[in-house]
Amino acid sequence: MNAPVIDSRPLYGIGTVARLSRLKPDTLRIWERRYGLGASQKTESGRRLYTQTDLDHLQIVSRLVDNGFRIGEIATLERKTLAALADAEGVSQKHLDANGSRYRYLFAGETLCQWLDQHPGCLSRLDSLLMRAPMESLLENIDPSSSEIDALVLETPRLGSTQLQMLESLRQRFSTLSITVLCSNCSKNTTSHLADMDIRVVEEKLDTQRFASILRDIQCQLETAEGSADTGDLVSTQPILFDTAALQSIAVAPSHLECACSQHLANIIQALQEFEAYTRDCEVNNWNDAAAHSCIYAYTNQARWLMEKSLGIALEESKTASH
């Protein structure tokens, strides 16, 4: 039986890599010739194709060279060593990650890979591998730990006993991986059983918006697991419009309106701010808890902000009534 085909995505031409790494194409060619820093793939005609890993590596090297390092001294260093140097030099890894990918994904399943071929933009700037074979062959043909894979997204038409056994074995062998299964035919008991193993099942029909949502959830899971983010960092937040001192002052100040809306709103907002801080810093032990607390935090944050907007209107009306 032939081993499944595993493709890297996305693939960039030298012009794109030059722009994203802030290096001239001639410099890229020289570095490849002298130091072996270059495209890991080439077409039959000899055209260079850079993977996301190639690009990320070149970006760090370029930043370090800008900071005064000699290319000959760092060209052969491993990615982790380069990243440590970048941190020591104050080169923001977050800035580099914003332009690249800090995690590697493996997508497995013939139908899923065909869909991704038709929607290449979904993998833009995402360090990913595509395995064009049924997910059942994953354990036999690839060792995720050897490729530093962080997340698996697996597609299967059904989740029977064979698939469940495979997923259980996968989880036992690779406890640190994020695993997401796309399956349109899955019972509630199976979904619950997999959730207990920290394996997420997505049953909705795949489209670009849903796929982007899945990737965001996976990234949040990975960041939470490694401790680089808390639940408050997993969602976009609205700013605080009234600090505690302002709210306490409003709560006891006389109103020029017939009602006491301003005072009531100030008290409600104070309570929401306290609960928002509590949910942001709440300790979580697994991804399910993190996801739930992230939702609670997001809704509380939005509710607090909307109530503050309401308070702003009440204060403006009170100001108008006083004149």
Short mmCIF file of C-alpha atoms in Angstrom, two decimals:
data_model
loop_
_atom_site.label_atom_id
_atom_site.label_comp_id
_atom_site.label_asym_id
_atom_site.label_seq_id
_atom_site.Cartn_x
_atom_site.Cartn_y
_atom_site.Cartn_z
CA MET A 1 0.00 0.00 0.00
CA ASN A 2 1.42 3.40 -1.00
CA ALA A 3 1.95 6.01 1.67
CA PRO A 4 -0.47 8.95 1.48
CA VAL A 5 0.64 12.14 -0.22
CA ILE A 6 1.40 14.95 2.24
CA ASP A 7 1.61 18.45 0.78
CA SER A 8 2.80 21.66 2.40
CA ARG A 9 0.55 24.70 2.17
CA PRO A 10 0.71 27.50 1.37
CA LEU A 11 3.52 27.76 -1.17
CA TYR A 12 5.03 31.15 -2.04
CA GLY A 13 7.05 32.37 -4.98
CA ILE A 14 10.31 34.24 -4.44
CA GLY A 15 8.70 37.63 -5.10
CA THR A 16 6.15 37.18 -2.31
CA VAL A 17 8.81 35.93 0.11
CA ALA A 18 11.04 38.89 -0.74
CA ARG A 19 8.23 41.31 0.09
CA LEU A 20 7.20 39.57 3.33
CA SER A 21 10.74 39.05 4.60
CA ARG A 22 11.98 42.48 3.44
CA LEU A 23 14.80 40.83 1.54
CA LYS A 24 15.71 41.34 -2.11
CA PRO A 25 15.24 38.34 -4.44
CA ASP A 26 18.97 38.46 -5.22
CA THR A 27 19.73 38.25 -1.48
CA LEU A 28 17.47 35.22 -1.16
CA ARG A 29 19.27 33.49 -4.03
CA ILE A 30 22.69 34.27 -2.55
CA TRP A 31 21.66 33.02 0.92
CA GLU A 32 20.34 29.82 -0.62
CA ARG A 33 23.53 29.24 -2.59
CA ARG A 34 25.94 30.07 0.24
CA TYR A 35 24.11 28.95 3.36
CA GLY A 36 21.32 26.63 2.27
CA LEU A 37 18.70 29.15 3.42
CA GLY A 38 16.01 28.94 0.80
CA ALA A 39 13.03 27.25 -0.68
CA SER A 40 12.45 23.69 0.48
CA GLN A 41 10.57 22.88 -2.73
CA LYS A 42 11.04 23.49 -6.42
CA THR A 43 8.95 22.82 -9.48
CA GLU A 44 10.18 20.63 -12.33
CA SER A 45 11.20 23.79 -14.15
CA GLY A 46 13.32 24.90 -11.16
CA ARG A 47 11.00 27.59 -9.82
CA ARG A 48 11.47 28.10 -6.08
CA LEU A 49 8.49 27.41 -3.83
CA TYR A 50 8.71 28.48 -0.20
CA THR A 51 6.60 26.90 2.53
CA GLN A 52 5.28 28.86 5.50
CA THR A 53 8.06 27.34 7.60
CA ASP A 54 10.64 28.61 5.09
CA LEU A 55 9.12 32.09 5.23
CA ASP A 56 8.91 32.20 9.03
CA HIS A 57 12.56 31.14 9.28
CA LEU A 58 13.70 33.79 6.81
CA GLN A 59 11.71 36.48 8.61
CA ILE A 60 13.51 35.82 11.89
CA VAL A 61 16.90 35.72 10.15
CA SER A 62 16.13 38.99 8.38
CA ARG A 63 15.16 40.69 11.65
CA LEU A 64 18.32 39.51 13.36
CA VAL A 65 20.47 40.73 10.48
CA ASP A 66 18.74 44.10 10.78
CA ASN A 67 19.75 44.06 14.46
CA GLY A 68 23.42 43.66 13.62
CA PHE A 69 23.98 39.90 13.41
CA ARG A 70 26.20 38.59 10.60
CA ILE A 71 24.36 36.22 8.30
CA GLY A 72 27.27 33.77 8.32
CA GLU A 73 26.98 33.45 12.13
CA ILE A 74 23.28 32.64 12.28
CA ALA A 75 22.47 31.03 8.92
CA THR A 76 22.87 27.45 10.19
CA LEU A 77 21.13 27.92 13.55
CA GLU A 78 17.87 26.08 14.28
CA ARG A 79 14.56 27.93 14.46
CA LYS A 80 14.30 27.65 18.26
CA THR A 81 17.80 29.09 18.71
CA LEU A 82 16.98 31.94 16.36
CA ALA A 83 13.77 32.64 18.25
CA ALA A 84 15.71 32.76 21.54
CA LEU A 85 18.17 35.23 19.99
CA ALA A 86 15.27 37.31 18.72
CA ASP A 87 13.76 37.45 22.21
CA ALA A 88 17.11 38.43 23.72
CA GLU A 89 17.51 41.19 21.14
CA GLY A 90 14.02 42.52 21.73
CA VAL A 91 12.78 41.45 18.31
CA SER A 92 9.09 40.97 18.94
CA GLN A 93 8.09 37.38 18.30
CA LYS A 94 4.47 38.50 18.44
CA HIS A 95 5.18 40.84 15.53
CA LEU A 96 6.70 37.98 13.57
CA ASP A 97 3.78 35.72 14.45
CA ALA A 98 1.34 38.37 13.25
CA ASN A 99 2.86 37.99 9.80
CA GLY A 100 3.27 34.24 9.97
CA SER A 101 2.14 31.20 11.90
CA ARG A 102 3.33 30.02 15.28
CA TYR A 103 1.58 26.65 15.00
CA ARG A 104 1.68 23.84 12.45
CA TYR A 105 -1.55 22.17 11.33
CA LEU A 106 -2.14 18.83 9.65
CA PHE A 107 -5.36 18.46 7.66
CA ALA A 108 -6.29 14.86 6.81
CA GLY A 109 -9.08 13.53 4.63
CA GLU A 110 -9.59 13.39 0.89
CA THR A 111 -12.76 15.49 0.84
CA LEU A 112 -11.31 18.10 3.20
CA CYS A 113 -8.13 18.44 1.13
CA GLN A 114 -10.16 18.79 -2.06
CA TRP A 115 -12.19 21.55 -0.41
CA LEU A 116 -9.00 23.32 0.69
CA ASP A 117 -7.65 23.06 -2.88
CA GLN A 118 -10.75 24.95 -4.00
CA HIS A 119 -10.38 27.54 -1.22
CA PRO A 120 -6.62 28.23 -1.02
CA GLY A 121 -7.17 31.53 0.76
CA CYS A 122 -8.28 29.61 3.86
CA LEU A 123 -4.68 28.49 4.41
CA SER A 124 -3.08 31.85 3.71
CA ARG A 125 -0.15 32.40 6.10
CA LEU A 126 -1.00 29.15 7.91
CA ASP A 127 1.81 26.62 8.37
CA SER A 128 -0.03 23.50 7.26
CA LEU A 129 0.29 20.03 5.82
CA LEU A 130 -2.38 18.27 3.75
CA MET A 131 -2.68 14.48 3.92
CA ARG A 132 -4.76 13.30 0.97
CA ALA A 133 -5.94 10.04 2.51
CA PRO A 134 -8.64 8.83 4.93
CA MET A 135 -7.90 9.81 8.51
CA GLU A 136 -7.84 6.13 9.48
CA SER A 137 -4.40 5.85 7.88
CA LEU A 138 -2.92 8.64 9.99
CA LEU A 139 -1.37 6.51 12.73
CA GLU A 140 0.21 4.12 10.25
CA ASN A 141 1.79 6.71 8.00
CA ILE A 142 2.83 9.74 10.00
CA ASP A 143 4.36 10.56 13.36
CA PRO A 144 3.04 14.03 14.22
CA SER A 145 5.67 14.58 16.92
CA SER A 146 8.49 14.29 14.40
CA SER A 147 7.02 17.13 12.34
CA GLU A 148 6.27 19.36 15.34
CA ILE A 149 2.57 19.34 14.48
CA ASP A 150 0.40 21.23 16.94
CA ALA A 151 -3.10 20.64 15.60
CA LEU A 152 -4.93 17.96 13.64
CA VAL A 153 -8.08 18.67 11.64
CA LEU A 154 -9.52 15.37 10.45
CA GLU A 155 -12.43 14.74 8.10
CA THR A 156 -14.49 11.54 8.02
CA PRO A 157 -17.97 10.73 6.68
CA ARG A 158 -18.82 8.71 9.81
CA LEU A 159 -17.59 8.00 13.31
CA GLY A 160 -17.97 4.28 13.84
CA SER A 161 -16.04 1.92 16.08
CA THR A 162 -13.01 1.87 13.75
CA GLN A 163 -12.72 5.66 13.72
CA LEU A 164 -13.26 5.89 17.48
CA GLN A 165 -10.52 3.37 18.19
CA MET A 166 -8.18 5.29 15.92
CA LEU A 167 -8.96 8.59 17.68
CA GLU A 168 -8.52 7.02 21.12
CA SER A 169 -5.12 5.66 20.09
CA LEU A 170 -4.21 9.03 18.63
CA ARG A 171 -5.09 10.82 21.85
CA GLN A 172 -3.15 8.32 23.97
CA ARG A 173 -0.02 8.71 21.85
CA PHE A 174 -0.18 12.47 21.35
CA SER A 175 -1.79 14.01 24.41
CA THR A 176 -0.63 17.55 23.61
CA LEU A 177 -2.21 17.82 20.17
CA SER A 178 -5.33 19.79 19.43
CA ILE A 179 -7.66 17.43 17.57
CA THR A 180 -10.76 18.51 15.65
CA VAL A 181 -12.93 16.08 13.68
CA LEU A 182 -15.24 17.19 10.87
CA CYS A 183 -18.11 14.73 10.60
CA SER A 184 -21.69 15.31 9.47
CA ASN A 185 -22.95 12.03 10.92
CA CYS A 186 -22.19 11.76 14.62
CA SER A 187 -24.38 10.81 17.59
CA LYS A 188 -24.57 12.90 20.74
CA ASN A 189 -23.07 10.05 22.76
CA THR A 190 -20.07 9.88 20.42
CA THR A 191 -19.60 13.64 20.53
CA SER A 192 -19.74 13.57 24.33
CA HIS A 193 -17.33 10.62 24.49
CA LEU A 194 -14.81 12.42 22.28
CA ALA A 195 -15.22 15.66 24.25
CA ASP A 196 -14.14 13.75 27.36
CA MET A 197 -10.88 13.02 25.51
CA ASP A 198 -10.56 16.70 24.54
CA ILE A 199 -11.42 15.94 20.90
CA ARG A 200 -13.84 18.37 19.31
CA VAL A 201 -16.43 17.31 16.72
CA VAL A 202 -17.75 19.81 14.16
CA GLU A 203 -20.92 18.71 12.38
CA GLU A 204 -21.84 21.84 10.44
CA LYS A 205 -21.31 22.03 6.70
CA LEU A 206 -17.96 23.59 5.94
CA ASP A 207 -17.72 27.05 4.39
CA THR A 208 -15.02 29.71 4.53
CA GLN A 209 -16.57 31.54 7.47
CA ARG A 210 -17.05 28.34 9.47
CA PHE A 211 -13.52 27.21 8.65
CA ALA A 212 -12.09 30.51 9.90
CA SER A 213 -14.07 30.08 13.12
CA ILE A 214 -12.66 26.57 13.58
CA LEU A 215 -9.12 27.86 13.15
CA ARG A 216 -9.71 30.66 15.67
CA ASP A 217 -11.00 28.14 18.21
CA ILE A 218 -7.97 25.91 17.67
CA GLN A 219 -5.57 28.81 18.11
CA CYS A 220 -7.31 29.82 21.32
CA GLN A 221 -7.04 26.25 22.56
CA LEU A 222 -3.32 26.08 21.77
CA GLU A 223 -2.57 29.45 23.34
CA THR A 224 -4.50 28.57 26.48
CA ALA A 225 -2.77 25.19 26.76
CA GLU A 226 0.72 26.70 26.53
CA GLY A 227 -0.13 29.48 28.95
CA SER A 228 0.54 32.32 26.51
CA ALA A 229 -3.01 33.63 26.87
CA ASP A 230 -5.74 33.66 29.45
CA THR A 231 -9.45 33.62 28.74
CA GLY A 232 -9.50 37.40 28.59
CA ASP A 233 -7.10 37.36 25.66
CA LEU A 234 -9.18 34.99 23.55
CA VAL A 235 -11.80 37.51 22.46
CA SER A 236 -11.91 41.06 21.18
CA THR A 237 -12.79 43.33 24.09
CA GLN A 238 -14.48 46.70 24.43
CA PRO A 239 -12.74 49.46 26.43
CA ILE A 240 -13.91 50.61 29.86
CA LEU A 241 -15.63 53.99 29.51
CA PHE A 242 -16.16 54.76 33.22
CA ASP A 243 -13.64 53.88 35.93
CA THR A 244 -14.63 52.87 39.46
CA ALA A 245 -14.23 56.38 40.89
CA ALA A 246 -16.47 57.89 38.21
CA LEU A 247 -19.14 55.24 38.73
CA GLN A 248 -19.15 55.73 42.51
CA SER A 249 -19.52 59.48 42.02
CA ILE A 250 -22.40 59.05 39.55
CA ALA A 251 -24.16 56.58 41.86
CA VAL A 252 -24.55 59.19 44.61
CA ALA A 253 -24.86 62.33 42.50
CA PRO A 254 -28.29 63.98 42.11
CA SER A 255 -29.92 63.61 38.71
CA HIS A 256 -31.70 66.32 36.74
CA LEU A 257 -34.00 63.67 35.26
CA GLU A 258 -37.22 62.58 36.92
CA CYS A 259 -35.92 59.00 37.04
CA ALA A 260 -32.80 57.63 38.74
CA CYS A 261 -31.49 55.80 35.67
CA SER A 262 -27.97 57.19 35.99
CA GLN A 263 -27.57 55.93 39.54
CA HIS A 264 -29.05 52.52 38.75
CA LEU A 265 -26.87 52.15 35.67
CA ALA A 266 -23.75 53.11 37.62
CA ASN A 267 -24.44 50.38 40.18
CA ILE A 268 -25.13 47.79 37.48
CA ILE A 269 -21.95 48.70 35.59
CA GLN A 270 -19.85 48.43 38.75
CA ALA A 271 -21.17 44.91 39.29
CA LEU A 272 -20.53 44.00 35.66
CA GLN A 273 -16.96 45.33 35.83
CA GLU A 274 -16.27 43.21 38.91
CA PHE A 275 -17.73 40.09 37.29
CA GLU A 276 -15.88 40.81 34.03
CA ALA A 277 -12.57 40.91 35.93
CA TYR A 278 -13.51 37.69 37.73
CA THR A 279 -14.28 35.79 34.50
CA ARG A 280 -11.14 37.13 32.83
CA ASP A 281 -8.89 35.77 35.58
CA CYS A 282 -10.90 32.66 36.40
CA GLU A 283 -8.71 29.55 36.61
CA VAL A 284 -9.47 26.85 34.04
CA ASN A 285 -8.25 23.27 33.88
CA ASN A 286 -9.13 22.22 30.34
CA TRP A 287 -10.14 23.58 26.95
CA ASN A 288 -13.88 23.08 27.53
CA ASP A 289 -13.68 25.25 30.65
CA ALA A 290 -11.59 27.83 28.79
CA ALA A 291 -14.07 28.00 25.93
CA ALA A 292 -17.03 28.40 28.29
CA HIS A 293 -15.33 31.11 30.33
CA SER A 294 -14.27 32.91 27.16
CA CYS A 295 -17.90 33.09 26.06
CA ILE A 296 -19.01 34.29 29.50
CA TYR A 297 -16.26 36.90 29.53
CA ALA A 298 -17.11 38.08 26.00
CA TYR A 299 -20.81 38.48 26.75
CA THR A 300 -20.12 40.21 30.07
CA ASN A 301 -17.66 42.55 28.39
CA GLN A 302 -20.18 43.47 25.71
CA ALA A 303 -22.98 43.88 28.27
CA ARG A 304 -20.82 46.18 30.43
CA TRP A 305 -19.85 48.28 27.41
CA LEU A 306 -23.46 48.59 26.22
CA MET A 307 -24.60 49.60 29.69
CA GLU A 308 -21.82 52.22 29.76
CA LYS A 309 -23.09 53.56 26.43
CA SER A 310 -26.55 53.75 28.00
CA LEU A 311 -25.13 55.60 30.98
CA GLY A 312 -23.48 58.06 28.63
CA ILE A 313 -26.86 58.82 27.06
CA ALA A 314 -28.50 59.22 30.48
CA LEU A 315 -25.78 61.62 31.62
CA GLU A 316 -26.08 63.64 28.42
CA GLU A 317 -29.85 63.90 28.89
CA SER A 318 -29.37 64.92 32.51
CA LYS A 319 -26.91 67.60 31.42
CA THR A 320 -29.37 68.90 28.83
CA ALA A 321 -32.20 68.96 31.36
CA SER A 322 -30.14 71.06 33.77
CA HIS A 323 -29.91 73.93 31.27
#
